Each structure stands twice: as structure tokens, then as C-alpha cells.
Amino acid sequence: MESSIGMATRIRTLAALAVFKGFSTLPNRNPMSDTIESLSTENRVFSPPSNFAATARVQSLEDYKKLYAESIADPESYWAERASELTWQKPWETVLEWKKPDAKWFVGGQLNVSENCLDRHVAAGNGDKVAILFEGEPGDKRAVTYSQLLADTCKFANALKARGIKPGDRVIIYMPMVPEAAVAMLACARIGAVHSVVFGGFSAQSISDRLEDSEAVAVVTADGGWRRGKVVELKASVDEALEENTTVKNVFVLKRTENEVTMRNGRDHWWHEEIEGASEECPALAFDSEHPLFILYTSGSTGKPKGILHTSGGYLTGAYTTYRYIFDYKDNDVFWCTADVGWITGHSYVVYGPMANGATQVFYEGAPNQPDFGRFWQIVEDYKVSVFYTAPTAIRAFIKAGDSFPEGRDLSSLRLLGSVGEPINPEAWMWYHTKIGGERCPIVDTWWQTETGAILISPLPGATPLKPGTATLPFFGIDAAIVDETGKEVAANEGGKLVIRKPWPSMLRGIYRDEARFKETYWDEYWDQGFYLAGDGARRDEDGNFWIVGRLDDVLNVSGHRLGTAEVESALVAHPAVAEAAVVGKPHEIKGQGIVAFVTLKTESNACDALSAELRNHVGTQIGAIAKPDEIRFAAGLPKTRSGKIMRRLLKEICASGTVSGDTTTLEDFNVVAALQQTSED
Ligand code: WTA
């Protein structure tokens, strides 16, 4: 029998292709739905275990349906009720002001996000409760209570203020997964500065692009972080990124690894020196509900990442509520979300969601396979993790590493599992369910995006029957639908585009400094209807479950992380040897999608393995290691339309099947395709 993982990946890719082709013929007929239907034969159903349901926040499908119907009949009341569970310094006057495409939630209300994540738990007598159970990759451990986290946040907030950082100023955070990363974010929130976290795996060039776009005035970083036994030289990348920068006046450097770094006089300051003598009190000033909280850059279909803007009151309401219901928050839970704070998952389900609820959680700095693939399960055992949230790509890597790693550990503390980042293939779901969840833990497959701020489609673990591979049903207040090109909802099991038909509190408020791109990317397609376009293809089954098929634009999903094909292409053409490049995704056993780059050289005869390695590294320095193509294919020419547009669809087909069977009538020169088919047969 074929490897189950390989098979599942192929099914997914075929389905994605089906969507792609299907849309070219819409709205007359929708052939993709047949394809998807026939490919998806998943009919196993897992009902919530009765002992889990008995103590869950929502205990049956009937309850969910009733509450959902109420929430959808009047989303504003639903969200206002949830928001009122937070601490507001000034109550709002209007729940929602919706002037398409701009939403304002809880207008007139004022709050401090860090007060909600820290002070209110201390005030409620929970100051001694552990907020963060930290484990560094080398094995160092630290427990930080809510009182301590509040004091640390206030001190660092005072240090930021002392260096002149004001409300509205942008601060780039480029840190390892240590408690201070959360402290830096919360300190910004406390003083109204807008953080923009850059994933520690991104390159100097990526930091520099984000610095330029955000016009940040400060950077918070570290002398390094531990990853696979080595030091990641974060400060050195920041130095490189700052070479030509004119806006950054202050750099705060945490000592984490004792790695040698250069400190520029007047600009660079050691974190520990800055907080020395700083007060442990810093007033939690009230900010407007719509005060910007953070910008997080993510990939789109152009070469330039977009700065997704989130604001305070609505975002926090979304993160707080979804964490509470979807992870069925209990006071004594030990939660562990394995995402880095550099991604939206790390914002909403490491920092703001769990902390707004006063949860205890694990922070782990390093790689899942350091020293071996048993590390995660050792952590689950040691800290008695009860709720565990990770990505399908990690699960596939664990499957490949072998069952002996989890089998040697006591995982009985786990009661709930979660998945995010891409559709989880049923085989990975089953392995997660049996080997990690001991067949007793529900799995919440959570669909959402950087733009949505919080989970929008997911099971409620005590209520929703699970089918491996579907994110199931929309969360309360979320009006999700699958529509055709005209905006009409499609029938059950027919494929279409995923849209959200009503505004929700944690929705993005824009693309930083690019109003036109915001409108065009998410709203123009269904402007008359006022729908938010998610950019994913999907179908709903007869029970209303949403099956996400994949992106409809030129965005790849590599190991659950978004990368624009155009970004990788522009990195490649920045190399002096390259004339032109086209990048497409290809099924990959572990990563879900791998990257194949078709490259034409200025001098064709230069093609060789050494250049191929050089180009891969070049992309690594331009963007970061996750963007390195798995494969470089040198080509004499790329398939183009008569107007010169690269036909990526054909390249995808060549990657997936080696040949082209789709429509080639718009192709300028078929010989190019013939040559590419030839090479893939070799
Ligand atoms: C994909 C990550 C299927 C989807 C939180 C989406 C998923 C993109 C799921 C957003 C899921 C995320 N099932 N697909 N459970 N979760 N996706 O912005 O294509 O990094 O549009 O946010 O990931 O990626 P982003």
C-alpha cells in the first residue's frame, strides 16, 4: 500500500488543482465539486466523549446550534456580551460602526490590553498563578507568575517610555521564544506603542523591509536564541538590517545566550541595564478600542508582504472568547501552543488569548527535534500539559520520526488537542488522535488567518462531531459561507470561495499604509454584497462542515506558513545570474507544500548544481530559511500568455504530474511547455 501521508498529500493537491480549474468555468458549471466529492471519502465521525462534554463550556451540538443561531441573528449583542467580560476603563457607546470595508468595534470605549492580560488577574487574587512555564532549548527552566509578568512588563514599559517611545510609535520585536518576547509585546500594549513582531527565522533583508514599511522607531531583540543546539544570531541580523535605516533610534538587547555582539553607542542598550532601577509600576493608560495594537506582516500575491493591522478592543474580544470556548478553558489547564510569537498564532493563542483568560501555559524556545523527536512529548509529560495546539506539518514530521518517541512518554495529562495552519490530512489526524490523544482527546481543527485575528471555523470540543480533515462549523457570531462567482451560496458539497458575510470584532482593520490594496484584496470581489474574501477554496458537506481545500491565489503554504510565490520570485531575480523566475508549490510529505522554482538564466550555459545551491542560499538571505526552494529547475523559457503573464497553472501541472493536460490555448509558445515536460520526464 502506498504511504498514507503521500496519498493524503496527493489528494489535497489534486483537490486544490480541481478548484483552480473549476473556477475558470464558473458560473455555468462547477466541475470541481464533482472532483472534490469523489476524492473525499472521509466518513469516520468522532463524537465528543461524554465525560469531556459533561464539563465543557458547550455540551452538545443542539446547544451549539441554538447559541449559534442566536449569535447570528444578532452578532452585535453576542459580541457585546463577550466584550463586557473584559475590563473597560470607559464603556463603549456603539458596538459596531460598519462603513464597508472599514469596521469599528466598541466605539467610544477605552481599555488597556495589557491590563486585561495581567493586572486584572492579579487584582482577582491570582497573582501567584503561573503564567509561563518556560523551557529553553538547552534545558533551562523558569516559571513566571502573573505578578512577576506584570512587574516585568511594567519595568520594560517604563524603559521604553524613558527612551521616548510614545503611543502610536511602531516597535519591531525580533526575539527568541522566551518570556521576554511576551513582556516586550505586553509592554508596547501597555504604553500604546504598536508592535510588529518579526519571526526570528526571517533574514536581515526581511527585517529591513518591515522596518521601512512600518517606519519603526525602536527594535527589541536578543544577543541570540537557541535553535538545534546553535545560537541564532538575532542581533547581527538587526545590525545588518539597520545599516541604511534612518528611523530607528533605539535597540533593546536581551542577554539570552552570552553570544558576542556589537553594541552601537547611543543606539543599542542592554535590556537588563535598562530595567535596572525602573519602577515595577507603570499606569495602564486607557486607549480607544480602535487604537492600533499591532501590525503583523504576511504574504500575499505580490512581492511585498502586507502589514496586517489589528486594533485593541475587538481583537482582544476575539482572542479572549475563542480561546475560552474552543480550547474549553479551565482554570487548572496547562496549555501549550507550539507556535512562535512571530506568527499570528503566537499573538492570539500564546500571548493575548490565553493571557486575557489568565491561563497557565508552556513556552518552549527550541526545535521539536532537539535533541531528538521526543522533546515535545517529554515537555508534555514534565509539565502535565492538558491542552496542546500544533500544526499538521509538525505532526507529519513526528509520524515520520516514528512512534517510539511518544510511546515512551506519559501523555495522560492531555485532554484536548488542536491543529492550525493548513488542512490536516486524515491520516495525520488519525495518528494525532490515537498516538498523542490516546483516543480520548477531541481535536479542534481551527481555521483562521492573520487577517481574521482569531479562529473563525472550528469544532467546539464538547459539542461538535469530528470528521478527520474538516474544520467543521463556524464560531458564534461568524457568518461564514461558500459562494460562487456571483456571491450566491453554493449547494452542499459544491466547491466555491470561502467568504465571511458579516463583520466580526477581531477582523483586520487594514493593510498598513495601503488602503487600496486592502480594499482590492479582500473586498472588491464581493463589493456589492459586502463579503470578506478569505482567499481559500472550500466546500460544505451535508452536515454543514467546512472542508478547506487551499488557497486560490498565488500564496503557498509551506509548513503551515504563508509565502507568496511573487516574494520568492523577486528574491530570485535579484540574483545577478537570473533573468526570470516562476515559483510554484509542489506536494511535500512533511511540509505540505514544497517550493519549486523554474529559473531562466541570463547565460543559459551557467546552469549547474553549484549555482542551484547558491540560488537557494540567496533566497535564504533575502527572506529566510523557510523560503528556500526545495528544487531549482533551470529552463530555457517559461510558459507565458500572449500578453506576457507567466502561466503558473501549467508549471503546477508539470510539477504535479509531469505533463500538461489543461487548456493551453492562451499559451504564447507551446514549445516552451514541451521542453519543460521533456525535462520533467528525464
Ligand atoms: C490556511 C494561520 C485549513 C488557510 C492561522 C488560510 C488552514 C491560511 C487552517 C492562513 C485549517 C489555516 N484548515 N487551512 N485549520 N488554518 N489554514 O495567515 O489557507 O498564516 O487562508 O494564519 O492558512 O494562514 P495564516
PDB file of N, CA, C and O and ligand atoms in Angstrom, residues 12 296 298-299 308 343-345 349 389 392 419-424 444-455 457-458 469-471 498 532 534-537 546-553 555-557 560-563, ligand 1:
ATOM      1  N   ARG A  12      -4.966  16.098  -1.464  1.00  0.00           N
ATOM      2  CA  ARG A  12      -5.137  17.516  -1.220  1.00  0.00           C
ATOM      3  C   ARG A  12      -4.760  18.344  -2.434  1.00  0.00           C
ATOM      4  O   ARG A  12      -5.416  19.278  -2.810  1.00  0.00           O
ATOM      5  N   LEU A 296       1.184  42.935  11.751  1.00  0.00           N
ATOM      6  CA  LEU A 296       1.906  41.692  11.509  1.00  0.00           C
ATOM      7  C   LEU A 296       1.983  41.494  10.003  1.00  0.00           C
ATOM      8  O   LEU A 296       0.958  41.480   9.320  1.00  0.00           O
ATOM      9  N   THR A 298       2.390  39.666   6.533  1.00  0.00           N
ATOM     10  CA  THR A 298       2.133  38.336   5.993  1.00  0.00           C
ATOM     11  C   THR A 298       2.156  38.397   4.472  1.00  0.00           C
ATOM     12  O   THR A 298       2.045  39.465   3.885  1.00  0.00           O
ATOM     13  N   SER A 299       2.299  37.220   3.867  1.00  0.00           N
ATOM     14  CA  SER A 299       2.465  37.176   2.414  1.00  0.00           C
ATOM     15  C   SER A 299       1.147  37.296   1.687  1.00  0.00           C
ATOM     16  O   SER A 299       0.125  36.799   2.139  1.00  0.00           O
ATOM     17  N   ILE A 308      -0.597  43.587   8.152  1.00  0.00           N
ATOM     18  CA  ILE A 308      -1.985  43.441   8.614  1.00  0.00           C
ATOM     19  C   ILE A 308      -2.129  44.178   9.947  1.00  0.00           C
ATOM     20  O   ILE A 308      -1.395  43.920  10.897  1.00  0.00           O
ATOM     21  N   TRP A 343       4.309  34.561  14.535  1.00  0.00           N
ATOM     22  CA  TRP A 343       3.165  34.292  13.669  1.00  0.00           C
ATOM     23  C   TRP A 343       1.887  34.737  14.372  1.00  0.00           C
ATOM     24  O   TRP A 343       1.865  34.889  15.592  1.00  0.00           O
ATOM     25  N   ILE A 344       0.803  34.828  13.628  1.00  0.00           N
ATOM     26  CA  ILE A 344      -0.453  35.265  14.249  1.00  0.00           C
ATOM     27  C   ILE A 344      -0.881  34.282  15.342  1.00  0.00           C
ATOM     28  O   ILE A 344      -1.438  34.683  16.371  1.00  0.00           O
ATOM     29  N   THR A 345      -0.602  32.996  15.149  1.00  0.00           N
ATOM     30  CA  THR A 345      -0.998  32.023  16.173  1.00  0.00           C
ATOM     31  C   THR A 345      -0.308  32.340  17.504  1.00  0.00           C
ATOM     32  O   THR A 345      -0.904  32.218  18.573  1.00  0.00           O
ATOM     33  N   TYR A 349      -2.875  33.017  20.382  1.00  0.00           N
ATOM     34  CA  TYR A 349      -3.015  31.848  21.258  1.00  0.00           C
ATOM     35  C   TYR A 349      -1.749  31.506  22.035  1.00  0.00           C
ATOM     36  O   TYR A 349      -1.647  30.413  22.586  1.00  0.00           O
ATOM     37  N   TYR A 389      -1.647  22.472  21.187  1.00  0.00           N
ATOM     38  CA  TYR A 389      -2.077  23.075  19.905  1.00  0.00           C
ATOM     39  C   TYR A 389      -0.867  23.155  18.991  1.00  0.00           C
ATOM     40  O   TYR A 389       0.125  23.807  19.330  1.00  0.00           O
ATOM     41  N   PRO A 392      -0.229  20.696  11.432  1.00  0.00           N
ATOM     42  CA  PRO A 392      -0.132  19.412  10.731  1.00  0.00           C
ATOM     43  C   PRO A 392       1.285  19.079  10.256  1.00  0.00           C
ATOM     44  O   PRO A 392       1.698  17.920  10.282  1.00  0.00           O
ATOM     45  N   SER A 419      -5.214  21.844  16.050  1.00  0.00           N
ATOM     46  CA  SER A 419      -4.421  21.877  14.826  1.00  0.00           C
ATOM     47  C   SER A 419      -4.693  23.187  14.095  1.00  0.00           C
ATOM     48  O   SER A 419      -5.814  23.689  14.098  1.00  0.00           O
ATOM     49  N   VAL A 420      -3.677  23.744  13.459  1.00  0.00           N
ATOM     50  CA  VAL A 420      -3.835  25.009  12.737  1.00  0.00           C
ATOM     51  C   VAL A 420      -2.797  25.148  11.637  1.00  0.00           C
ATOM     52  O   VAL A 420      -1.721  24.584  11.728  1.00  0.00           O
ATOM     53  N   GLY A 421      -3.140  25.906  10.631  1.00  0.00           N
ATOM     54  CA  GLY A 421      -2.153  26.324   9.630  1.00  0.00           C
ATOM     55  C   GLY A 421      -2.429  25.812   8.244  1.00  0.00           C
ATOM     56  O   GLY A 421      -2.063  26.442   7.267  1.00  0.00           O
ATOM     57  N   GLU A 422      -3.056  24.664   8.127  1.00  0.00           N
ATOM     58  CA  GLU A 422      -3.371  24.096   6.823  1.00  0.00           C
ATOM     59  C   GLU A 422      -4.386  22.986   7.072  1.00  0.00           C
ATOM     60  O   GLU A 422      -4.577  22.567   8.220  1.00  0.00           O
ATOM     61  N   PRO A 423      -5.005  22.497   6.010  1.00  0.00           N
ATOM     62  CA  PRO A 423      -5.928  21.387   6.235  1.00  0.00           C
ATOM     63  C   PRO A 423      -5.129  20.209   6.799  1.00  0.00           C
ATOM     64  O   PRO A 423      -4.013  19.959   6.355  1.00  0.00           O
ATOM     65  N   ILE A 424      -5.667  19.536   7.791  1.00  0.00           N
ATOM     66  CA  ILE A 424      -4.940  18.379   8.334  1.00  0.00           C
ATOM     67  C   ILE A 424      -5.381  17.140   7.560  1.00  0.00           C
ATOM     68  O   ILE A 424      -6.575  16.856   7.447  1.00  0.00           O
ATOM     69  N   VAL A 444      -9.475  19.912  17.934  1.00  0.00           N
ATOM     70  CA  VAL A 444     -10.084  21.074  17.297  1.00  0.00           C
ATOM     71  C   VAL A 444      -9.207  21.507  16.129  1.00  0.00           C
ATOM     72  O   VAL A 444      -8.066  21.906  16.310  1.00  0.00           O
ATOM     73  N   ASP A 445      -9.746  21.335  14.919  1.00  0.00           N
ATOM     74  CA  ASP A 445      -9.052  21.754  13.699  1.00  0.00           C
ATOM     75  C   ASP A 445      -9.526  23.172  13.428  1.00  0.00           C
ATOM     76  O   ASP A 445     -10.671  23.387  13.035  1.00  0.00           O
ATOM     77  N   THR A 446      -8.651  24.149  13.660  1.00  0.00           N
ATOM     78  CA  THR A 446      -9.073  25.542  13.705  1.00  0.00           C
ATOM     79  C   THR A 446      -8.689  26.276  12.427  1.00  0.00           C
ATOM     80  O   THR A 446      -7.518  26.383  12.094  1.00  0.00           O
ATOM     81  N   TRP A 447      -9.675  26.784  11.719  1.00  0.00           N
ATOM     82  CA  TRP A 447      -9.389  27.565  10.514  1.00  0.00           C
ATOM     83  C   TRP A 447      -9.436  29.050  10.842  1.00  0.00           C
ATOM     84  O   TRP A 447     -10.415  29.533  11.433  1.00  0.00           O
ATOM     85  N   TRP A 448      -8.394  29.737  10.452  1.00  0.00           N
ATOM     86  CA  TRP A 448      -8.378  31.199  10.563  1.00  0.00           C
ATOM     87  C   TRP A 448      -7.172  31.738   9.826  1.00  0.00           C
ATOM     88  O   TRP A 448      -6.467  30.977   9.158  1.00  0.00           O
ATOM     89  N   GLN A 449      -6.944  33.043   9.919  1.00  0.00           N
ATOM     90  CA  GLN A 449      -5.891  33.701   9.151  1.00  0.00           C
ATOM     91  C   GLN A 449      -5.317  34.867   9.956  1.00  0.00           C
ATOM     92  O   GLN A 449      -5.982  35.377  10.864  1.00  0.00           O
ATOM     93  N   THR A 450      -4.147  35.323   9.523  1.00  0.00           N
ATOM     94  CA  THR A 450      -3.563  36.528  10.121  1.00  0.00           C
ATOM     95  C   THR A 450      -4.618  37.639  10.101  1.00  0.00           C
ATOM     96  O   THR A 450      -4.777  38.385  11.066  1.00  0.00           O
ATOM     97  N   GLU A 451      -5.339  37.715   9.006  1.00  0.00           N
ATOM     98  CA  GLU A 451      -6.328  38.772   8.829  1.00  0.00           C
ATOM     99  C   GLU A 451      -7.526  38.639   9.758  1.00  0.00           C
ATOM    100  O   GLU A 451      -8.138  39.638  10.132  1.00  0.00           O
ATOM    101  N   THR A 452      -7.909  37.408  10.079  1.00  0.00           N
ATOM    102  CA  THR A 452      -9.129  37.241  10.879  1.00  0.00           C
ATOM    103  C   THR A 452      -8.852  37.451  12.365  1.00  0.00           C
ATOM    104  O   THR A 452      -9.786  37.584  13.151  1.00  0.00           O
ATOM    105  N   GLY A 453      -7.582  37.439  12.758  1.00  0.00           N
ATOM    106  CA  GLY A 453      -7.193  37.746  14.133  1.00  0.00           C
ATOM    107  C   GLY A 453      -7.469  36.635  15.129  1.00  0.00           C
ATOM    108  O   GLY A 453      -6.747  36.464  16.098  1.00  0.00           O
ATOM    109  N   ALA A 454      -8.542  35.912  14.907  1.00  0.00           N
ATOM    110  CA  ALA A 454      -8.919  34.836  15.816  1.00  0.00           C
ATOM    111  C   ALA A 454      -9.537  33.713  14.986  1.00  0.00           C
ATOM    112  O   ALA A 454      -9.888  33.905  13.820  1.00  0.00           O
ATOM    113  N   ILE A 455      -9.694  32.548  15.627  1.00  0.00           N
ATOM    114  CA  ILE A 455     -10.274  31.384  14.952  1.00  0.00           C
ATOM    115  C   ILE A 455     -11.715  31.699  14.535  1.00  0.00           C
ATOM    116  O   ILE A 455     -12.487  32.228  15.333  1.00  0.00           O
ATOM    117  N   ILE A 457     -13.506  29.256  12.191  1.00  0.00           N
ATOM    118  CA  ILE A 457     -14.209  27.992  11.954  1.00  0.00           C
ATOM    119  C   ILE A 457     -13.477  26.910  12.745  1.00  0.00           C
ATOM    120  O   ILE A 457     -12.265  26.751  12.604  1.00  0.00           O
ATOM    121  N   SER A 458     -14.217  26.205  13.565  1.00  0.00           N
ATOM    122  CA  SER A 458     -13.586  25.195  14.425  1.00  0.00           C
ATOM    123  C   SER A 458     -14.651  24.393  15.157  1.00  0.00           C
ATOM    124  O   SER A 458     -15.734  24.906  15.435  1.00  0.00           O
ATOM    125  N   GLY A 469     -10.147  15.979   8.962  1.00  0.00           N
ATOM    126  CA  GLY A 469      -9.897  16.771   7.759  1.00  0.00           C
ATOM    127  C   GLY A 469     -10.797  17.981   7.600  1.00  0.00           C
ATOM    128  O   GLY A 469     -10.570  18.797   6.713  1.00  0.00           O
ATOM    129  N   THR A 470     -11.819  18.120   8.446  1.00  0.00           N
ATOM    130  CA  THR A 470     -12.657  19.318   8.336  1.00  0.00           C
ATOM    131  C   THR A 470     -12.556  20.181   9.593  1.00  0.00           C
ATOM    132  O   THR A 470     -12.527  19.657  10.708  1.00  0.00           O
ATOM    133  N   ALA A 471     -12.523  21.506   9.354  1.00  0.00           N
ATOM    134  CA  ALA A 471     -12.523  22.450  10.485  1.00  0.00           C
ATOM    135  C   ALA A 471     -13.947  22.613  11.037  1.00  0.00           C
ATOM    136  O   ALA A 471     -14.185  23.420  11.935  1.00  0.00           O
ATOM    137  N   LEU A 498     -14.575  30.761  -0.003  1.00  0.00           N
ATOM    138  CA  LEU A 498     -14.949  30.991   1.392  1.00  0.00           C
ATOM    139  C   LEU A 498     -15.030  32.492   1.653  1.00  0.00           C
ATOM    140  O   LEU A 498     -14.065  33.221   1.399  1.00  0.00           O
ATOM    141  N   TYR A 532     -16.341  39.551   3.044  1.00  0.00           N
ATOM    142  CA  TYR A 532     -14.890  39.456   3.166  1.00  0.00           C
ATOM    143  C   TYR A 532     -14.435  38.200   2.417  1.00  0.00           C
ATOM    144  O   TYR A 532     -14.950  37.098   2.671  1.00  0.00           O
ATOM    145  N   ALA A 534     -11.829  35.418   1.826  1.00  0.00           N
ATOM    146  CA  ALA A 534     -10.711  34.845   2.591  1.00  0.00           C
ATOM    147  C   ALA A 534      -9.547  34.423   1.700  1.00  0.00           C
ATOM    148  O   ALA A 534      -8.415  34.342   2.146  1.00  0.00           O
ATOM    149  N   GLY A 535      -9.851  34.103   0.428  1.00  0.00           N
ATOM    150  CA  GLY A 535      -8.777  33.645  -0.468  1.00  0.00           C
ATOM    151  C   GLY A 535      -8.587  32.136  -0.436  1.00  0.00           C
ATOM    152  O   GLY A 535      -7.670  31.619  -1.046  1.00  0.00           O
ATOM    153  N   ASP A 536      -9.473  31.422   0.280  1.00  0.00           N
ATOM    154  CA  ASP A 536      -9.412  29.959   0.318  1.00  0.00           C
ATOM    155  C   ASP A 536     -10.581  29.372  -0.466  1.00  0.00           C
ATOM    156  O   ASP A 536     -11.680  29.920  -0.459  1.00  0.00           O
ATOM    157  N   GLY A 537     -10.320  28.229  -1.093  1.00  0.00           N
ATOM    158  CA  GLY A 537     -11.393  27.467  -1.716  1.00  0.00           C
ATOM    159  C   GLY A 537     -11.897  26.442  -0.712  1.00  0.00           C
ATOM    160  O   GLY A 537     -11.126  25.942   0.109  1.00  0.00           O
ATOM    161  N   PHE A 546     -17.280  22.691   7.062  1.00  0.00           N
ATOM    162  CA  PHE A 546     -16.428  23.350   6.068  1.00  0.00           C
ATOM    163  C   PHE A 546     -15.169  22.522   5.835  1.00  0.00           C
ATOM    164  O   PHE A 546     -14.431  22.221   6.781  1.00  0.00           O
ATOM    165  N   TRP A 547     -14.938  22.169   4.572  1.00  0.00           N
ATOM    166  CA  TRP A 547     -13.708  21.478   4.175  1.00  0.00           C
ATOM    167  C   TRP A 547     -12.887  22.491   3.385  1.00  0.00           C
ATOM    168  O   TRP A 547     -13.285  22.885   2.286  1.00  0.00           O
ATOM    169  N   ILE A 548     -11.782  22.917   3.963  1.00  0.00           N
ATOM    170  CA  ILE A 548     -10.942  23.913   3.303  1.00  0.00           C
ATOM    171  C   ILE A 548     -10.023  23.176   2.340  1.00  0.00           C
ATOM    172  O   ILE A 548      -9.363  22.202   2.722  1.00  0.00           O
ATOM    173  N   VAL A 549     -10.001  23.643   1.109  1.00  0.00           N
ATOM    174  CA  VAL A 549      -9.201  22.944   0.109  1.00  0.00           C
ATOM    175  C   VAL A 549      -7.825  23.578  -0.074  1.00  0.00           C
ATOM    176  O   VAL A 549      -6.844  22.904  -0.316  1.00  0.00           O
ATOM    177  N   GLY A 550      -7.741  24.876   0.056  1.00  0.00           N
ATOM    178  CA  GLY A 550      -6.444  25.525  -0.104  1.00  0.00           C
ATOM    179  C   GLY A 550      -6.599  26.897  -0.711  1.00  0.00           C
ATOM    180  O   GLY A 550      -7.708  27.334  -1.024  1.00  0.00           O
ATOM    181  N   ARG A 551      -5.491  27.578  -0.869  1.00  0.00           N
ATOM    182  CA  ARG A 551      -5.508  28.952  -1.349  1.00  0.00           C
ATOM    183  C   ARG A 551      -5.904  29.024  -2.819  1.00  0.00           C
ATOM    184  O   ARG A 551      -5.582  28.148  -3.607  1.00  0.00           O
ATOM    185  N   LEU A 552      -6.582  30.101  -3.164  1.00  0.00           N
ATOM    186  CA  LEU A 552      -6.967  30.310  -4.556  1.00  0.00           C
ATOM    187  C   LEU A 552      -6.033  31.301  -5.240  1.00  0.00           C
ATOM    188  O   LEU A 552      -6.123  31.531  -6.425  1.00  0.00           O
ATOM    189  N   ASP A 553      -5.152  31.920  -4.459  1.00  0.00           N
ATOM    190  CA  ASP A 553      -4.246  32.899  -5.055  1.00  0.00           C
ATOM    191  C   ASP A 553      -2.832  32.318  -5.118  1.00  0.00           C
ATOM    192  O   ASP A 553      -2.624  31.140  -4.879  1.00  0.00           O
ATOM    193  N   VAL A 555      -0.456  32.130  -3.255  1.00  0.00           N
ATOM    194  CA  VAL A 555       0.167  32.045  -1.942  1.00  0.00           C
ATOM    195  C   VAL A 555       0.418  30.577  -1.636  1.00  0.00           C
ATOM    196  O   VAL A 555      -0.463  29.736  -1.823  1.00  0.00           O
ATOM    197  N   LEU A 556       1.630  30.274  -1.197  1.00  0.00           N
ATOM    198  CA  LEU A 556       1.962  28.899  -0.843  1.00  0.00           C
ATOM    199  C   LEU A 556       1.772  28.710   0.654  1.00  0.00           C
ATOM    200  O   LEU A 556       1.769  29.673   1.419  1.00  0.00           O
ATOM    201  N   ASN A 557       1.621  27.471   1.051  1.00  0.00           N
ATOM    202  CA  ASN A 557       1.532  27.166   2.476  1.00  0.00           C
ATOM    203  C   ASN A 557       2.632  26.145   2.768  1.00  0.00           C
ATOM    204  O   ASN A 557       2.467  24.956   2.573  1.00  0.00           O
ATOM    205  N   GLY A 560       2.817  25.154   7.002  1.00  0.00           N
ATOM    206  CA  GLY A 560       1.805  25.958   7.698  1.00  0.00           C
ATOM    207  C   GLY A 560       2.088  27.446   7.659  1.00  0.00           C
ATOM    208  O   GLY A 560       1.360  28.224   8.255  1.00  0.00           O
ATOM    209  N   HIS A 561       3.127  27.851   6.959  1.00  0.00           N
ATOM    210  CA  HIS A 561       3.444  29.278   6.899  1.00  0.00           C
ATOM    211  C   HIS A 561       3.210  29.818   5.505  1.00  0.00           C
ATOM    212  O   HIS A 561       3.515  29.180   4.515  1.00  0.00           O
ATOM    213  N   ARG A 562       2.684  31.024   5.480  1.00  0.00           N
ATOM    214  CA  ARG A 562       2.333  31.620   4.195  1.00  0.00           C
ATOM    215  C   ARG A 562       3.528  32.237   3.517  1.00  0.00           C
ATOM    216  O   ARG A 562       4.292  32.968   4.128  1.00  0.00           O
ATOM    217  N   LEU A 563       3.652  31.974   2.225  1.00  0.00           N
ATOM    218  CA  LEU A 563       4.723  32.576   1.437  1.00  0.00           C
ATOM    219  C   LEU A 563       4.151  32.897   0.065  1.00  0.00           C
ATOM    220  O   LEU A 563       3.501  32.059  -0.542  1.00  0.00           O
TER     221      LEU A 563
HETATM  222  C1  WTA B   1      -4.625  28.082   5.897  1.00  0.00           C
HETATM  223  C2  WTA B   1      -2.687  30.937  10.253  1.00  0.00           C
HETATM  224  C3  WTA B   1      -7.224  24.559   6.514  1.00  0.00           C
HETATM  225  C4  WTA B   1      -5.647  28.756   5.019  1.00  0.00           C
HETATM  226  C5  WTA B   1      -3.638  30.922  11.449  1.00  0.00           C
HETATM  227  C6  WTA B   1      -5.589  30.196   5.476  1.00  0.00           C
HETATM  228  C7  WTA B   1      -5.987  26.381   7.149  1.00  0.00           C
HETATM  229  C8  WTA B   1      -4.140  30.376   5.772  1.00  0.00           C
HETATM  230  C9  WTA B   1      -6.278  26.114   8.511  1.00  0.00           C
HETATM  231  C10 WTA B   1      -3.866  31.448   6.794  1.00  0.00           C
HETATM  232  C11 WTA B   1      -7.086  24.959   8.812  1.00  0.00           C
HETATM  233  C12 WTA B   1      -5.053  27.909   8.375  1.00  0.00           C
HETATM  234  N1  WTA B   1      -7.526  24.227   7.776  1.00  0.00           N
HETATM  235  N2  WTA B   1      -6.468  25.606   6.170  1.00  0.00           N
HETATM  236  N3  WTA B   1      -7.375  24.596  10.056  1.00  0.00           N
HETATM  237  N4  WTA B   1      -5.679  27.080   9.239  1.00  0.00           N
HETATM  238  N5  WTA B   1      -5.216  27.491   7.105  1.00  0.00           N
HETATM  239  O1  WTA B   1      -2.392  33.851   7.925  1.00  0.00           O
HETATM  240  O2  WTA B   1      -5.246  28.637   3.671  1.00  0.00           O
HETATM  241  O3  WTA B   1      -0.576  32.185   8.494  1.00  0.00           O
HETATM  242  O4  WTA B   1      -6.047  31.110   4.496  1.00  0.00           O
HETATM  243  O5  WTA B   1      -2.822  32.141   9.574  1.00  0.00           O
HETATM  244  O6  WTA B   1      -3.710  29.099   6.275  1.00  0.00           O
HETATM  245  O7  WTA B   1      -2.525  31.480   7.167  1.00  0.00           O
HETATM  246  P1  WTA B   1      -2.004  32.470   8.281  1.00  0.00           P
END
